[in-house]
Tab-separated table of C-alpha atoms and ligand atoms in Angstrom:
chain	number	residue	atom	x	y	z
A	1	UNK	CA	-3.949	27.349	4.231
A	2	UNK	CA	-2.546	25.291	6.755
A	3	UNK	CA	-2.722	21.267	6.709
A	4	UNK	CA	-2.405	19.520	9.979
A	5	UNK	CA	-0.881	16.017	9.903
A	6	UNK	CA	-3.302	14.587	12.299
A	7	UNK	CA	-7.230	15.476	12.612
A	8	UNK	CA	-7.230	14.255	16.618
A	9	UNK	CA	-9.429	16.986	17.743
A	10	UNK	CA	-11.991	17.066	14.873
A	11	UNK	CA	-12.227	13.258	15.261
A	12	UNK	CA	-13.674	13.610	19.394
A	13	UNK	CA	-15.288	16.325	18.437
A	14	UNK	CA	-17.285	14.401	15.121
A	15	UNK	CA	-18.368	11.764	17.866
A	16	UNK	CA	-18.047	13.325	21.402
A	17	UNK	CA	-21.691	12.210	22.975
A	18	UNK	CA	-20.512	8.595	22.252
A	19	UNK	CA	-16.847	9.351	24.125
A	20	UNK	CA	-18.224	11.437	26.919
A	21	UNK	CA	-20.809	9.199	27.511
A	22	UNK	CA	-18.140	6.198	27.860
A	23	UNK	CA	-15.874	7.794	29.934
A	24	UNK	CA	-18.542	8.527	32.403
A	25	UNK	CA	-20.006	5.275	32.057
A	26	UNK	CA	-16.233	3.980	33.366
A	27	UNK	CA	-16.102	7.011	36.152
A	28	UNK	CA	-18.881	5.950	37.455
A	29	UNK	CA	-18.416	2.550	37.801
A	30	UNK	CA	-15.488	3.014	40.022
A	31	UNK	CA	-13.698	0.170	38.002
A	32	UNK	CA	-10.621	1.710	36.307
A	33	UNK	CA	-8.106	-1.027	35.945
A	34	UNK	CA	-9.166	-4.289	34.372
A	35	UNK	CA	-13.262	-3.292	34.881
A	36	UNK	CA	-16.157	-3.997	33.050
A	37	UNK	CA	-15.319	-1.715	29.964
A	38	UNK	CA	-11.727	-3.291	29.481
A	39	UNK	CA	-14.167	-6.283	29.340
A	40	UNK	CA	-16.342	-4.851	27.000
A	41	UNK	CA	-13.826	-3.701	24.763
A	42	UNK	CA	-11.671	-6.655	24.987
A	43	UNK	CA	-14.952	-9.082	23.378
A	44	UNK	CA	-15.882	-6.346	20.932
A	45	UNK	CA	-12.218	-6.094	19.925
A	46	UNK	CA	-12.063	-10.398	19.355
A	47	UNK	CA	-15.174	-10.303	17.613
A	48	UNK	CA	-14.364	-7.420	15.413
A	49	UNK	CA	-11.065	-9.312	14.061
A	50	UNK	CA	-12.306	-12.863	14.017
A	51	UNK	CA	-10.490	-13.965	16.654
A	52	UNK	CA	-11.056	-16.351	19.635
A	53	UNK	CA	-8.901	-14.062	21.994
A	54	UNK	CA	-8.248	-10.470	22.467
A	55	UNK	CA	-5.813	-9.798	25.298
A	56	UNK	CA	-5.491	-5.617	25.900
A	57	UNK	CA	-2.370	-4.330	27.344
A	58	UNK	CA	-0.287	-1.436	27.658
A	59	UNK	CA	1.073	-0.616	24.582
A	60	UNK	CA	1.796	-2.051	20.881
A	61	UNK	CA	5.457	-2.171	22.092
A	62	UNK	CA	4.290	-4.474	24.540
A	63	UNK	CA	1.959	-6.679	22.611
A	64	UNK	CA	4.598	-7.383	20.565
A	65	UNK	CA	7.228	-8.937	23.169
A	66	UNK	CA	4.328	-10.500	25.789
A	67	UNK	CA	3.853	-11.953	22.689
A	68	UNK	CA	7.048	-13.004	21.958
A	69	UNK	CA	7.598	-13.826	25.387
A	70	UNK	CA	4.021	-16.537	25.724
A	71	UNK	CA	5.796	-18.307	22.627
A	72	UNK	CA	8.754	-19.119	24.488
A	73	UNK	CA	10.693	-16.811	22.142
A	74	UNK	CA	13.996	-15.247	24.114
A	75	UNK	CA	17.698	-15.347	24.888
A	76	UNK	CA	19.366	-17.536	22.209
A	77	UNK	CA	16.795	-17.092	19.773
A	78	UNK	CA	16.362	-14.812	16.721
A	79	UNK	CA	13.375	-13.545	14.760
A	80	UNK	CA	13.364	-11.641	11.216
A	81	UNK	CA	11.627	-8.819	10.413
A	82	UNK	CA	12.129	-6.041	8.049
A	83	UNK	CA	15.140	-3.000	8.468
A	84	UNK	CA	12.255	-0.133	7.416
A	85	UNK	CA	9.710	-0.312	9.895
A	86	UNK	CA	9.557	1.627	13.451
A	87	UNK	CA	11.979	1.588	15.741
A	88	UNK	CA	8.872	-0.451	18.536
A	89	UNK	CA	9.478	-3.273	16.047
A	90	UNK	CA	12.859	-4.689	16.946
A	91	UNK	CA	13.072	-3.230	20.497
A	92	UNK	CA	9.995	-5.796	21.124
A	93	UNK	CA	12.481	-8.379	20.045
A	94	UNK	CA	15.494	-7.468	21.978
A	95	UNK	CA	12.881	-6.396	24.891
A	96	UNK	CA	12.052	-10.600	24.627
A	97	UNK	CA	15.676	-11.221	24.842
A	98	UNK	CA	15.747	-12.395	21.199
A	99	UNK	CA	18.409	-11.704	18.152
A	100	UNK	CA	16.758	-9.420	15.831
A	101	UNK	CA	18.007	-10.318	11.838
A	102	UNK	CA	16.714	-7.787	9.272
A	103	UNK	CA	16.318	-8.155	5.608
A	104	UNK	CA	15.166	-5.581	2.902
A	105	UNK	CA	11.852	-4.948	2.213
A	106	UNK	CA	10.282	-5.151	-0.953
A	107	UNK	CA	10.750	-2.090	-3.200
A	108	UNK	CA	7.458	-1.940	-4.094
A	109	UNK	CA	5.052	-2.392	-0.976
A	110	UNK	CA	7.730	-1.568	1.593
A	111	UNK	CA	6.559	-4.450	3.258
A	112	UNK	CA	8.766	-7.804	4.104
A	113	UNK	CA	9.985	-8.886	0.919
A	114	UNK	CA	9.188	-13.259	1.538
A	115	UNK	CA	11.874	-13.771	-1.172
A	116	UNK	CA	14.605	-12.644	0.898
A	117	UNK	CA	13.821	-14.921	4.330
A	118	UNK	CA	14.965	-18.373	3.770
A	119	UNK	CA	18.638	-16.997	3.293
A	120	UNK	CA	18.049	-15.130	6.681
A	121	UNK	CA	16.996	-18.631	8.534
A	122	UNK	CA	19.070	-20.239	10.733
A	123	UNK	CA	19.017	-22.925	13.269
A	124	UNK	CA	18.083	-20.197	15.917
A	125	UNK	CA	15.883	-18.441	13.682
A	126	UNK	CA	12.097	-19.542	15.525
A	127	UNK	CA	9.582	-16.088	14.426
A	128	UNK	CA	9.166	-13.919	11.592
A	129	UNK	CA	7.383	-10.812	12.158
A	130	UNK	CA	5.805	-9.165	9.292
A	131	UNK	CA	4.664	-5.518	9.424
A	132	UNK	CA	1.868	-4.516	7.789
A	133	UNK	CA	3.232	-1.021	6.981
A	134	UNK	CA	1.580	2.170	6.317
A	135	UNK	CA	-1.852	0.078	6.347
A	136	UNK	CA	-0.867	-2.650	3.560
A	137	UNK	CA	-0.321	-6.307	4.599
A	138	UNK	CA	2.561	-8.097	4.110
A	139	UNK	CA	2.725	-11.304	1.991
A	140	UNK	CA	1.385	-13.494	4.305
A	141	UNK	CA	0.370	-16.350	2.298
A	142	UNK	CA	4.170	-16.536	1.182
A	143	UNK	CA	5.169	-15.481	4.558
A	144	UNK	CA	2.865	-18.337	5.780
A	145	UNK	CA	3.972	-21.156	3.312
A	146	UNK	CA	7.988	-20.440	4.550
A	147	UNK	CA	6.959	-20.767	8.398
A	148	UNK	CA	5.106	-23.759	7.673
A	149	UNK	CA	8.417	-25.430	5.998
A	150	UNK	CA	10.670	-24.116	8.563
A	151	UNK	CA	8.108	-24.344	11.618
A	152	UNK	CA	8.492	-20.900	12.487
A	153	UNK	CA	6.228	-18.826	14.549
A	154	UNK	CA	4.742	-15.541	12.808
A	155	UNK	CA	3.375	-12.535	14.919
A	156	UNK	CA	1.837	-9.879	13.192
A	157	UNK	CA	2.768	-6.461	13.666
A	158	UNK	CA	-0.352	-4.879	12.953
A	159	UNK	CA	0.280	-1.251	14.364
A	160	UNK	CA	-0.510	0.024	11.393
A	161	UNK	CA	-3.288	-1.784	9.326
A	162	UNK	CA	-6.490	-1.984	11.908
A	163	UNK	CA	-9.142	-3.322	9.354
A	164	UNK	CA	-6.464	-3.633	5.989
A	165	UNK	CA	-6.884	-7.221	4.505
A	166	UNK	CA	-4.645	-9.344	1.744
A	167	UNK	CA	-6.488	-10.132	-1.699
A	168	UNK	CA	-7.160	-13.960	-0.034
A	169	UNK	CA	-6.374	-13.571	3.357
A	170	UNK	CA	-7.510	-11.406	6.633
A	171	UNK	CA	-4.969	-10.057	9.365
A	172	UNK	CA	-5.011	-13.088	11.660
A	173	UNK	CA	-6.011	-15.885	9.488
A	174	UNK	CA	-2.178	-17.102	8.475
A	175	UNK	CA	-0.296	-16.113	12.042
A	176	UNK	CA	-0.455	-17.423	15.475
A	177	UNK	CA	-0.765	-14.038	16.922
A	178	UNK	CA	-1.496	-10.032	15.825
A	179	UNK	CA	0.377	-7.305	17.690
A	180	UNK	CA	-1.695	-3.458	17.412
A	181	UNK	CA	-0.817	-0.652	18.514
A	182	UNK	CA	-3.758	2.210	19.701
A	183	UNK	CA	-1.361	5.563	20.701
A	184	UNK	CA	-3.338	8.497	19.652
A	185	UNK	CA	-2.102	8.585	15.825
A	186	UNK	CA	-3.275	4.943	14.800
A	187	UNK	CA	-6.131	4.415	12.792
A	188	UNK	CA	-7.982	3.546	15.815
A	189	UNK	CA	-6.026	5.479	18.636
A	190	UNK	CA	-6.995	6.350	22.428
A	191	UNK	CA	-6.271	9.454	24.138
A	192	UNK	CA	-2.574	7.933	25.699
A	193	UNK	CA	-1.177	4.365	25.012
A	194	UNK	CA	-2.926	1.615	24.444
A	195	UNK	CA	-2.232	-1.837	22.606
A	196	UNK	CA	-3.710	-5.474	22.005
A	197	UNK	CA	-2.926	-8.831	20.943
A	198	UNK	CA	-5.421	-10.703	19.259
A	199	UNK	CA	-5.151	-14.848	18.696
A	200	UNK	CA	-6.585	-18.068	18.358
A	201	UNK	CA	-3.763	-19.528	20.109
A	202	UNK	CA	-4.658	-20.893	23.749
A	203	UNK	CA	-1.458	-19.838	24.965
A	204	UNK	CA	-0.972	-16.762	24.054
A	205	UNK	CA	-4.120	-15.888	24.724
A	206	UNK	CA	-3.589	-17.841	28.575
A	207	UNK	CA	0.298	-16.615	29.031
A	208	UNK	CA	-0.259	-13.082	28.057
A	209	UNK	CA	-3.167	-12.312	30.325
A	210	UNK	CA	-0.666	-13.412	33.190
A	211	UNK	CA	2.015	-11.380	32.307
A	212	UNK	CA	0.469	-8.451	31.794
A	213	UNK	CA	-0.728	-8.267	35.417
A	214	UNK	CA	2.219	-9.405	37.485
A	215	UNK	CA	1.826	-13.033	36.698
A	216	UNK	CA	-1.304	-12.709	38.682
A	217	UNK	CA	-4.813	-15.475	37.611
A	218	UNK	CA	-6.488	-14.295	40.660
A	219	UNK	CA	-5.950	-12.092	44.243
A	220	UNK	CA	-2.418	-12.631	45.769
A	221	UNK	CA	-1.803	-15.296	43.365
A	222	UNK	CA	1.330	-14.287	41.560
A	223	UNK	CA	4.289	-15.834	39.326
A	224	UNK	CA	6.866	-13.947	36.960
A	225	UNK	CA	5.313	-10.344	35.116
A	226	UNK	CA	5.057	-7.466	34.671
A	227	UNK	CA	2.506	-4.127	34.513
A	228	UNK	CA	1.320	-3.756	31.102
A	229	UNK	CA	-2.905	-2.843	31.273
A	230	UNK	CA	-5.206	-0.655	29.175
A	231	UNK	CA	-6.347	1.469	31.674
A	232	UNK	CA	-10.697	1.617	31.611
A	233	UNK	CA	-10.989	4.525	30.067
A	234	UNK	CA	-8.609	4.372	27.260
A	235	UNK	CA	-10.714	1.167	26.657
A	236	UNK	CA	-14.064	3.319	26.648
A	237	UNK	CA	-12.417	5.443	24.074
A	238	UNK	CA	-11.698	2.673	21.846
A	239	UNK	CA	-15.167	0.442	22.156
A	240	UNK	CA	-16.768	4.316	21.095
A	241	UNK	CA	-14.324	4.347	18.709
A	242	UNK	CA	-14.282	0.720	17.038
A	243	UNK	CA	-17.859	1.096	16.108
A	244	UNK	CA	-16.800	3.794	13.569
A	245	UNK	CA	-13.611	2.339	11.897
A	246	UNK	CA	-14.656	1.147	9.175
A	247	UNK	CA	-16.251	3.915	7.545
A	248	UNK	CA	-13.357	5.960	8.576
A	249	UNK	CA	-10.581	3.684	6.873
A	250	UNK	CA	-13.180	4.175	3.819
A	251	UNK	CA	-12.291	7.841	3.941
A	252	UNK	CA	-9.173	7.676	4.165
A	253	UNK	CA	-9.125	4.706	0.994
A	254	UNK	CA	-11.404	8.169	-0.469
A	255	UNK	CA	-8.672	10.769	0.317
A	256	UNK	CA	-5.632	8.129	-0.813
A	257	UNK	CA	-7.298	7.865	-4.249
A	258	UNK	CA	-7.709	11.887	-4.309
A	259	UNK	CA	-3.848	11.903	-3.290
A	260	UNK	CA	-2.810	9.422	-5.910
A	261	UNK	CA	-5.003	10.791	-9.075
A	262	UNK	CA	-3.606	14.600	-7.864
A	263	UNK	CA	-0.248	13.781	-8.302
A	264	UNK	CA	-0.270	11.674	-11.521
A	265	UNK	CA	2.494	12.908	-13.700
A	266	UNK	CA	4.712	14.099	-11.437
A	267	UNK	CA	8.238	13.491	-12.344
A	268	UNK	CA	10.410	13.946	-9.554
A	269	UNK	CA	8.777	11.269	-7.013
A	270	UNK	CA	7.112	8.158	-6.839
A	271	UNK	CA	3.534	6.900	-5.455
A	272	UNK	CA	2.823	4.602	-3.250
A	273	UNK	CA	2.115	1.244	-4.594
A	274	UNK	CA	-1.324	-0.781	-3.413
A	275	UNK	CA	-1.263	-4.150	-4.629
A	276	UNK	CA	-4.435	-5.300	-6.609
A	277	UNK	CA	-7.248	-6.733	-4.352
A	278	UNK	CA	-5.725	-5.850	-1.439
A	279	UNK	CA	-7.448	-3.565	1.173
A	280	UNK	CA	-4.556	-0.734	1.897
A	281	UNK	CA	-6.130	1.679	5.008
A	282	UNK	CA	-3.893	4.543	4.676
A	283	UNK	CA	-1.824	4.658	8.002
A	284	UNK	CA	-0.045	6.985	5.991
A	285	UNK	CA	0.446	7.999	2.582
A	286	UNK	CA	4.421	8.185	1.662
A	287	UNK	CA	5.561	9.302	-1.208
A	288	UNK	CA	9.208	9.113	-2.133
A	289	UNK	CA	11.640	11.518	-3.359
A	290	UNK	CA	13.086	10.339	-6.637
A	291	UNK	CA	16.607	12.479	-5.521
A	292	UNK	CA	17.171	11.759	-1.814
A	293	UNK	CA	19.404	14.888	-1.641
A	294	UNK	CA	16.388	16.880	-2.385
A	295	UNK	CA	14.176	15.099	0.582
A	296	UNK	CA	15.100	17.496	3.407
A	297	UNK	CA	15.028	20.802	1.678
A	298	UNK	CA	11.757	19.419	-0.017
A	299	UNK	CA	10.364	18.652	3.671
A	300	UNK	CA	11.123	21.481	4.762
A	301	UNK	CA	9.469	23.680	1.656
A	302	UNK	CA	6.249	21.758	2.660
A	303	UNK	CA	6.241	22.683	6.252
A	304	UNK	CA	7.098	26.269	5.199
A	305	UNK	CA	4.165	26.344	3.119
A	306	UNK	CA	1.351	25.019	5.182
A	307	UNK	CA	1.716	21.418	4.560
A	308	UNK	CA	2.799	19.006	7.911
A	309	UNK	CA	4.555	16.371	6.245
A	310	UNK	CA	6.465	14.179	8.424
A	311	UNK	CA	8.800	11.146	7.557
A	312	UNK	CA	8.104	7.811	8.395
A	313	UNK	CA	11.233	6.437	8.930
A	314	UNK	CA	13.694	8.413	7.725
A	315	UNK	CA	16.521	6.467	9.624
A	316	UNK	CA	16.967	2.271	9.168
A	317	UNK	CA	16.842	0.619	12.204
A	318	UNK	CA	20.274	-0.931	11.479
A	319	UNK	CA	21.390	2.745	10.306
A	320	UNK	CA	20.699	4.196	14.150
A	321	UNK	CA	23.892	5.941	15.719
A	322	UNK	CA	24.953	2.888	18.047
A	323	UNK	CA	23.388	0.268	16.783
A	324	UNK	CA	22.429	-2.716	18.037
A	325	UNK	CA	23.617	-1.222	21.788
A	326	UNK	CA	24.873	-4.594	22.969
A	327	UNK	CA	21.875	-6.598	21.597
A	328	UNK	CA	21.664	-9.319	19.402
A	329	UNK	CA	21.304	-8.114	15.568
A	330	UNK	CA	22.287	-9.501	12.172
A	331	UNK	CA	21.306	-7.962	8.702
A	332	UNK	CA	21.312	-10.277	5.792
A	333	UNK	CA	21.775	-9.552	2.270
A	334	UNK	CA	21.120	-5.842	0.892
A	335	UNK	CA	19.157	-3.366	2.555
A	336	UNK	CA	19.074	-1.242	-0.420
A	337	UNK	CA	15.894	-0.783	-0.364
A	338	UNK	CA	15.072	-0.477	2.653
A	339	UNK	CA	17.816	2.157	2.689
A	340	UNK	CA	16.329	4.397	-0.183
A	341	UNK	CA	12.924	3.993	1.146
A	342	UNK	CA	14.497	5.814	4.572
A	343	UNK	CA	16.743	8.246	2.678
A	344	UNK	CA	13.495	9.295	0.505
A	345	UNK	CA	10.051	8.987	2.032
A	346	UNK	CA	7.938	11.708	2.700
A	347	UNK	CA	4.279	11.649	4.323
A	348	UNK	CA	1.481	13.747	3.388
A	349	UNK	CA	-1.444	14.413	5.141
A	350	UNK	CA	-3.618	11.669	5.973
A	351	UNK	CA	-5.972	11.357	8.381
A	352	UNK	CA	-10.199	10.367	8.118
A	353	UNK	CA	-11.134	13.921	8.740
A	354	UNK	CA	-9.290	15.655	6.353
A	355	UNK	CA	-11.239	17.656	3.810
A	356	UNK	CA	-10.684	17.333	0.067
A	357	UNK	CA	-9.906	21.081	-0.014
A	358	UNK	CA	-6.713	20.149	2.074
A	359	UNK	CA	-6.123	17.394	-0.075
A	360	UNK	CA	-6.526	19.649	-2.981
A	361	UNK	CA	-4.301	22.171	-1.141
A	362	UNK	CA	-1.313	19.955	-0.371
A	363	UNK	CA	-1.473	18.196	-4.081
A	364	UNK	CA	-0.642	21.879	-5.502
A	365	UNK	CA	1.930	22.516	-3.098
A	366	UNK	CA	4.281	19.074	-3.926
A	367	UNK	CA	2.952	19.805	-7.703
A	368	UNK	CA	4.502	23.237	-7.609
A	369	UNK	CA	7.539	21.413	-6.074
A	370	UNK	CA	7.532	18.843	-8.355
A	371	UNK	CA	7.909	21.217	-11.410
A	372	UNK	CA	10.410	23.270	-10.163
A	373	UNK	CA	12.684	20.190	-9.074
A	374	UNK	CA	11.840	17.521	-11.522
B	1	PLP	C1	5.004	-0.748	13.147
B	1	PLP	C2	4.872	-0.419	14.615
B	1	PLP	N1	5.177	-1.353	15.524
B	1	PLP	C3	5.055	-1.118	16.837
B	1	PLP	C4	4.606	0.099	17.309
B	1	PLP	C5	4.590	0.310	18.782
B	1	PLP	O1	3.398	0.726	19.310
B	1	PLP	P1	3.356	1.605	20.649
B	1	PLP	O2	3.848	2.959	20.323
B	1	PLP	O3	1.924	1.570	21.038
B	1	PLP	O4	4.216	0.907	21.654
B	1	PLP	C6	4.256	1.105	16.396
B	1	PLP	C7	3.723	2.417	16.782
B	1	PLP	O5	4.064	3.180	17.566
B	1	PLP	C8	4.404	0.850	15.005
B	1	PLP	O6	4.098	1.771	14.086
């Protein structure tokens, strides 16, 4: 048997009248750029996370630093966020101009450990950006509690965790902004690049829309910006798409509990953690190798036998060759486990359309493994 990684395909091809019939809609229309669907998609998008605002744009990348940017957050100023998340993360941040400090994440979630921030605070320090990674929110009520004492800003990076929430909390509720991302391998992914910000901020909501169309609020009316749209029919994708994200984050919850009871007992790795209460959507499901000298060759025995497991990230953003290229970057404290979460993560299979036969296939295969190497 052979397990993809992602199910891209069978996904269009499980709801194809409703993405056909949305791209024609937007063909038709004429509109491409900034049209009636971005519209449409841009109001179904606020309402679906409980937001005032939803502001589309070109990328995640980009949400993140038109973000940053709308807050006032540049040159001079610095903004923590964790050392094991991807690479889009801190570029935003040096993208803004900003100083990017990293601390360790915690060695359960993977997510920003809050314990380790205040130490990281300066008197530049003015954001903390939280990643919900591999579709499990971060902290946010502690993250929340140390911005309020330091008046610090705190932009989601929500890439990852489209329709995850905390035990107490939704994505949104305790920030002043949400960065996504929608590239084709997201939970909810177009057919290209595609990102939002969502807020209940009147500025960000105000600032971004400006910048993301050459400073422009109306026809030869320009200031500073830039060029950073969801094209009209990336935005048809998604409003299709969006209507069916719930249910398919419930699969994926389905196939992560199939994952997790498969590979009980096995010696030589560890599970992922959830945290009680918490809904986790399954970005990805990383396990980690208990020997990190045994990750590659492990990898690698996967991918020989039918299973496309990838790693997600196998190198630390502060552990890049050149690092930080001339930007701004600190790293307080240990990364340690940030460092062993690089150094020993593997990702299965995980996608909405996966079948429990797959499942069933790739939980022999890192059994097998797992005897031989434990
Ligand atoms: C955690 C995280 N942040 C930011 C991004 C950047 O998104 P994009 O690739 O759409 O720019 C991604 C995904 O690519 C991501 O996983």
């Amino acid at each position: 048997m052979n397990v993809p990684f992602y199910g891209h395909v069978r996904q269009y091809n499980n709801i194809k009248a409703e993405i056909d019939a949305n791209i024609k809609k937007v063909i038709e229309s004429g509109e491409y750029v900034h049209g009636p669907m971005n519209k449409q998609f841009e109001k179904e998008f606020a309402e679906f996370s409980g937001t005032k605002y939803a502001i589309p744009c070109g990328n995640g990348t980009d949400a993140l630093w038109l973000t940053l940017m709308a807050l006032g957050i540049g040159e001079g100023d610095e903004v923590i966020t964790n050392a094991n998340t991807f690479f889009a993360t801190a570029e935003a941040i040096w993208i803004a101009g900003a100083t990017v400090v990293m601390i360790d994440c915690d060695p359960k979630t993977k997510c920003i450990d809050p314990a380790k921030i205040e130490a990281a605070i300066s008197r530049k320090t003015k954001c903390i950006m939280p990643v919900h990674l591999y579709g499990q929110c971060a902290d946010m009520p502690a993250i929340k509690k140390i911005a309020d004492k330091y008046k610090l800003w705190v932009i989601e990076d929500n890439a990852q965790a489209i329709d995850a929430a905390g035990d107490t909390f939704k994505i949104g509720e305790l920030s002043d902004a949400v960065a996504t991302s929608f590239i084709i391998q997201k939970n909810l992914g177009c057919f290209g690049d595609g990102g939002a910000i969502v807020t209940n901020n009147e500025q960000v909501n105000r600032v971004t829309k400006l910048l993301r169309a050459h400073g422009s609020p109306a026809r030869n009316v320009h200031s500073f910006g830039f060029n950073s749209r969801l094209d009209d029919i990336q935005a048809g994708i998604l409003s299709a798409k969006l209507k069916h994200i719930h249910e398919w984050n419930n699969n994926r919850i389905k196939l992560a509990e199939r994952y997790t009871k498969g590979l009980k007992g096995a010696k030589a790795f560890d599970l992922p953690y959830q945290k009680p209460g918490y809904r986790h959507v399954w970005h990805l499901y990383v396990i980690e190798v208990k020997d990190p000298s045994k990750r590659d060759t492990f990898l690698k025995w996967l991918n020989t036998n039918g299973v496309d497991a990838k790693t997600h990230y196998s190198i630390a953003i502060h552990q890049q060759a050149g690092y930080p290229w001339g930007k701004g970057a600190r790293t307080v404290g240990s990364l340690a486990h940030a460092e062993h979460n690089a150094a020993t993560c593997i990702s299965l299979p995980m996608f909405p359309e996966l079948t429990e036969a797959e499942v069933d296939y790739t939980i022999g295969k890192v059994m097998e493994w797992d005897k031989a190497n434990a």
